[in-house]
GROMACS .gro file of C-alpha atoms in nm:
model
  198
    1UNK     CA    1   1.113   1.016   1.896
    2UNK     CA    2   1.486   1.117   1.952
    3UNK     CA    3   1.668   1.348   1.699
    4UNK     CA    4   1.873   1.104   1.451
    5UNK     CA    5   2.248   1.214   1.619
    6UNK     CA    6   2.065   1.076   1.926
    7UNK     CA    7   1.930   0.724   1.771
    8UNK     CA    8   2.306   0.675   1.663
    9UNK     CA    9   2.433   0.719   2.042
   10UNK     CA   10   2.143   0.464   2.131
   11UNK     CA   11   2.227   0.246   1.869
   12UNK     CA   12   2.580   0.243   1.970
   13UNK     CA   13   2.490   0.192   2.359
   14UNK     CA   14   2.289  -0.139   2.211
   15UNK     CA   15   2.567  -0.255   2.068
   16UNK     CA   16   2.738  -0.233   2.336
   17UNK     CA   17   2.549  -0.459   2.523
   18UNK     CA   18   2.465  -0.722   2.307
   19UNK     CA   19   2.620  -0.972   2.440
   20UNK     CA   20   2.389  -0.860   2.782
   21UNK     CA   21   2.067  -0.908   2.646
   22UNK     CA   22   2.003  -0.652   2.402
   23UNK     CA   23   1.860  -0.812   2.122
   24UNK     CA   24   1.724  -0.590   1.889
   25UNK     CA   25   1.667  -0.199   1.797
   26UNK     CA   26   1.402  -0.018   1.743
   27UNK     CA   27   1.199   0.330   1.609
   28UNK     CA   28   0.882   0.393   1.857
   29UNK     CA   29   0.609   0.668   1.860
   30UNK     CA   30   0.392   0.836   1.592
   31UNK     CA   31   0.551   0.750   1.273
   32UNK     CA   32   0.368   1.078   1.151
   33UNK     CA   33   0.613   1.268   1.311
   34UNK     CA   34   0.889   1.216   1.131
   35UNK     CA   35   1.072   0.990   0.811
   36UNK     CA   36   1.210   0.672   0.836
   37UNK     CA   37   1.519   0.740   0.654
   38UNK     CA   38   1.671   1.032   0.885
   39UNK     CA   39   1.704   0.710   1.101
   40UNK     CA   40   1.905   0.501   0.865
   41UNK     CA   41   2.245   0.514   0.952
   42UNK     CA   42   2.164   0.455   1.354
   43UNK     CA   43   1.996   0.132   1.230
   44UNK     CA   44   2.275   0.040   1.042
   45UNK     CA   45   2.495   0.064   1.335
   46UNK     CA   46   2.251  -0.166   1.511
   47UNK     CA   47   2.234  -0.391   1.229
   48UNK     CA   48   2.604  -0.399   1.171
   49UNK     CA   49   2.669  -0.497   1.569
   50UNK     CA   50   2.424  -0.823   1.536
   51UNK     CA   51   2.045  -0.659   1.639
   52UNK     CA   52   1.781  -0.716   1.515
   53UNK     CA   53   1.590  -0.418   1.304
   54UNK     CA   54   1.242  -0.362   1.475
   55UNK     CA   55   1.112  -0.034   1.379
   56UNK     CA   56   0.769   0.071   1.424
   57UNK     CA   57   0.560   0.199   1.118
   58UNK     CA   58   0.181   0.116   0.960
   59UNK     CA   59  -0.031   0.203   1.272
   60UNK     CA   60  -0.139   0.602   1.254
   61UNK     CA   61   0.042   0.644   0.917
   62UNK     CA   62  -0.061   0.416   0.599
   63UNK     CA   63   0.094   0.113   0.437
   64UNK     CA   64   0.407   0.426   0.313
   65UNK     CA   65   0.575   0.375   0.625
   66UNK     CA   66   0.572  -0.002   0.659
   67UNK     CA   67   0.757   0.054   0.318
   68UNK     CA   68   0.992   0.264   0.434
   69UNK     CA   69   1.122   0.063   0.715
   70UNK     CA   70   1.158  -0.205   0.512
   71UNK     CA   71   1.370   0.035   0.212
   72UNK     CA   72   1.513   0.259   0.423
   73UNK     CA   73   1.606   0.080   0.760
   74UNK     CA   74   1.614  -0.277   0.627
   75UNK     CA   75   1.364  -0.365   0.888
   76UNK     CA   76   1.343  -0.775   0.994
   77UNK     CA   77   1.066  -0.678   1.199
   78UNK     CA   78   0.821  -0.408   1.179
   79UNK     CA   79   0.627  -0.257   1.494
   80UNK     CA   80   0.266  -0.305   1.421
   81UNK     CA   81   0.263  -0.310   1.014
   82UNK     CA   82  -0.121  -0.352   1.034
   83UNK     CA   83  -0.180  -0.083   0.752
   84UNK     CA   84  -0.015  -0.320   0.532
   85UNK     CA   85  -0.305  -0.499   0.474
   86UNK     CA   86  -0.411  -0.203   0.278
   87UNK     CA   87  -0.156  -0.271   0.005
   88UNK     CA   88  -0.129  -0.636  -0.146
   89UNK     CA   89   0.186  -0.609  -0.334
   90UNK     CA   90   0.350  -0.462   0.044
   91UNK     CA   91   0.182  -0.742   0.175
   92UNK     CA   92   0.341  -0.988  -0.046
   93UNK     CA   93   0.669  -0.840  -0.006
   94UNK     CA   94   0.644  -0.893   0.375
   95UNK     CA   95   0.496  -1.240   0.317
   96UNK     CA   96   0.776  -1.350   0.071
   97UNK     CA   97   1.111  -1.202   0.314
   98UNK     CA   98   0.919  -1.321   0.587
   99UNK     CA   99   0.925  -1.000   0.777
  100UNK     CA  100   0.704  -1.009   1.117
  101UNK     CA  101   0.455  -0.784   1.237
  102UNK     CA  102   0.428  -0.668   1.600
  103UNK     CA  103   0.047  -0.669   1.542
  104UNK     CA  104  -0.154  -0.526   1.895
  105UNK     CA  105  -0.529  -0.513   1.842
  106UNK     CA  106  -0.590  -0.391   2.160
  107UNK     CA  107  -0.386  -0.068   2.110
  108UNK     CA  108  -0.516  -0.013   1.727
  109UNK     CA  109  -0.865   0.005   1.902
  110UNK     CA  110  -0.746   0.268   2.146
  111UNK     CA  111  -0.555   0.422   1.943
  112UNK     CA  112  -0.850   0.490   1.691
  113UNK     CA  113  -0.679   0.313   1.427
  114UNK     CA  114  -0.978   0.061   1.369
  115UNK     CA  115  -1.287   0.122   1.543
  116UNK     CA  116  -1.369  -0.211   1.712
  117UNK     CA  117  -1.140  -0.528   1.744
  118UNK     CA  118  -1.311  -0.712   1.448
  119UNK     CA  119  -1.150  -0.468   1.199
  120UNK     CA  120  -0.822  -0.485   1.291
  121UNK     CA  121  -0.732  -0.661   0.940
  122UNK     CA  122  -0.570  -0.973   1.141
  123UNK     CA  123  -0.723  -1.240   0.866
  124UNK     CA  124  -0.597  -1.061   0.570
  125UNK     CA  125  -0.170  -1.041   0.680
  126UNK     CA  126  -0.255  -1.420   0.837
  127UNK     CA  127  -0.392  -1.543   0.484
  128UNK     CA  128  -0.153  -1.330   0.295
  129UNK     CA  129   0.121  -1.522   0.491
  130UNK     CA  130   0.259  -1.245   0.652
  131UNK     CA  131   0.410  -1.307   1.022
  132UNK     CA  132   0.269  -1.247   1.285
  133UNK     CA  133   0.380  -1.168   1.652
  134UNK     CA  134   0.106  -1.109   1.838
  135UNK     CA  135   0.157  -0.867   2.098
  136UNK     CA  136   0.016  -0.632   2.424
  137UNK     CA  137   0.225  -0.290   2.300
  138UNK     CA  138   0.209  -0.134   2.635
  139UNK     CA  139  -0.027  -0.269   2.877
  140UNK     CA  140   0.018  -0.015   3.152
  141UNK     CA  141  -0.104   0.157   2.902
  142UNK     CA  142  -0.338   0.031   2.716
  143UNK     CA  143  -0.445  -0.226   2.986
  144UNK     CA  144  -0.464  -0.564   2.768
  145UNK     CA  145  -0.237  -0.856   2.835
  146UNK     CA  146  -0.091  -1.081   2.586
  147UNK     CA  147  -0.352  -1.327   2.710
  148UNK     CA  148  -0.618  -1.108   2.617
  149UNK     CA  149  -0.533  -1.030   2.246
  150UNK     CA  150  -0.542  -1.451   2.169
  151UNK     CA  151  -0.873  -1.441   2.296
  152UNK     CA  152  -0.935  -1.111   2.106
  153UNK     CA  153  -0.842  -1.309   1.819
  154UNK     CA  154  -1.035  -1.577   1.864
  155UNK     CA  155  -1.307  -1.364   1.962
  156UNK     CA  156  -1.347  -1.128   1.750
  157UNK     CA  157  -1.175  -1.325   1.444
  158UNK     CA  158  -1.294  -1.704   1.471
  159UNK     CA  159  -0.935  -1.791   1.473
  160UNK     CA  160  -0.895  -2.163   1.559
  161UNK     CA  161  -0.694  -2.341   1.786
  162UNK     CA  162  -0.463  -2.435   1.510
  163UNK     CA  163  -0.441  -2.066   1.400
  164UNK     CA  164  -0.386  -1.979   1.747
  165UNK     CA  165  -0.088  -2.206   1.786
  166UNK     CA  166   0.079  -2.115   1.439
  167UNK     CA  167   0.047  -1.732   1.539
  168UNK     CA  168   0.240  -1.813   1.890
  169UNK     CA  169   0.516  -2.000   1.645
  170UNK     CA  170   0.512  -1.694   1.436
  171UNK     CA  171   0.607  -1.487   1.712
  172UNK     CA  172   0.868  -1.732   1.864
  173UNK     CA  173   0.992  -1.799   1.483
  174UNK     CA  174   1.011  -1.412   1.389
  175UNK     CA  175   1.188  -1.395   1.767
  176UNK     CA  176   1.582  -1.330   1.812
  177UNK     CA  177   1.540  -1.549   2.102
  178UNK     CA  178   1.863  -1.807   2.082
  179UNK     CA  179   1.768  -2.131   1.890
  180UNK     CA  180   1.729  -2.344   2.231
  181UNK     CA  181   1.475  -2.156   2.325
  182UNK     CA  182   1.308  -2.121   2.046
  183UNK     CA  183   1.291  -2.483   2.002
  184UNK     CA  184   1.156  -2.521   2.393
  185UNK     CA  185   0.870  -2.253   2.284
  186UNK     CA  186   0.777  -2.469   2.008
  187UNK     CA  187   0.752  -2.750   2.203
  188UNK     CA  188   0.549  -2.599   2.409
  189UNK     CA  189   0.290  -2.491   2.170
  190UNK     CA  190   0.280  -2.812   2.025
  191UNK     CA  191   0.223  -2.945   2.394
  192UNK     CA  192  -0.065  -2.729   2.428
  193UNK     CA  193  -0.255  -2.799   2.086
  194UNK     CA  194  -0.178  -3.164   2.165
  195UNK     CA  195  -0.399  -3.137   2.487
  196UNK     CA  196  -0.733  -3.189   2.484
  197UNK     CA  197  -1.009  -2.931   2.588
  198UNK     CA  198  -1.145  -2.961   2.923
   0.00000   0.00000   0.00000
């Protein structure tokens, strides 16, 4: 985690390439080691030059610091968020602005977070309507490919293939991809719940 004067240098450099393929800005590591809100004004300059607000919070810290990316950095997207499910009115207020969660089961796991893949609390944000984009965090890392966490899911979670193809929306929905390809990722979902199992 870089020192706040730093986060407003990066935020700037983002900016500056926006129209390049920077789409969005973000707050990674423990969120234990430091507050939310010392980042504010570098996520305002992101906000204000057109990225999106991805910071990362509710994974080693509690449901407190999926709140305060969502009061203090005006979050659309929050990195993980899985502790949220520990809260219902948080969950709610994700649910109702729509905000997505970069959930990663495989990393929670390794990361001690939940003990085995089944209680990563995937069911309760999916029934409390919160979005999902389901996600690999790091898999040099944490060796899981995206691949690998839908099957998690409908592994360890009973997940359908229905569910399965509304969580890929999620993720392409909750995405700052342009609106042409989010419609061609769509498609493509549908394409693949439309054909039938071998």
């Amino acid at each position: 985690m870089k020192h706040p004067l730093d986060a407003r240098t990066l935020a700037r450099l983002a900016v500056r390439y926006a129209d390049r393929g920077v789409v969005g800005f973000g707050l990674s590591n423990d969120e234990r080691r430091g507050m939310a809100r010392d980042f504010d004004r570098a996520f305002a300059i992101a906000r204000e030059g057109g990225l999106l607000a991805a910071p990362h919070g509710g994974e080693l810290s509690g449901p407190s610091s999926v709140r305060d990316c969502l009061d203090d950095l005006d979050a659309s997207r929050v990195g993980h968020g899985v502790r949220a499910a520990e809260d219902p009115r948080l969950l709610r207020m994700l649910a109702e602005r729509g905000i997505t969660c970069e959930v990663c089961p495989a990393s929670n796991v390794a990361l001690g977070v939940y003990e085995k893949p089944s209680d990563v609390p995937l069911r309760t944000l999916f029934e409390a309507g919160v979005p999902m984009a389901l996600g690999a965090d790091d898999p040099l890392l944490f060796g899981s490919r995206l691949a690998a966490q839908y099957d998690l899911v409908r592994r360890h979670h009973a997940f359908t293939d229905e569910e399965l193809a509304e969580l890929a929306r999620q993720s392409v929905r909750g995405s700052a991809a342009p609106d042409a390809v989010r419609a061609e990722l769509l498609a493509g979902v549908d394409d693949w719940l439309a054909k039938p199992v071998d």
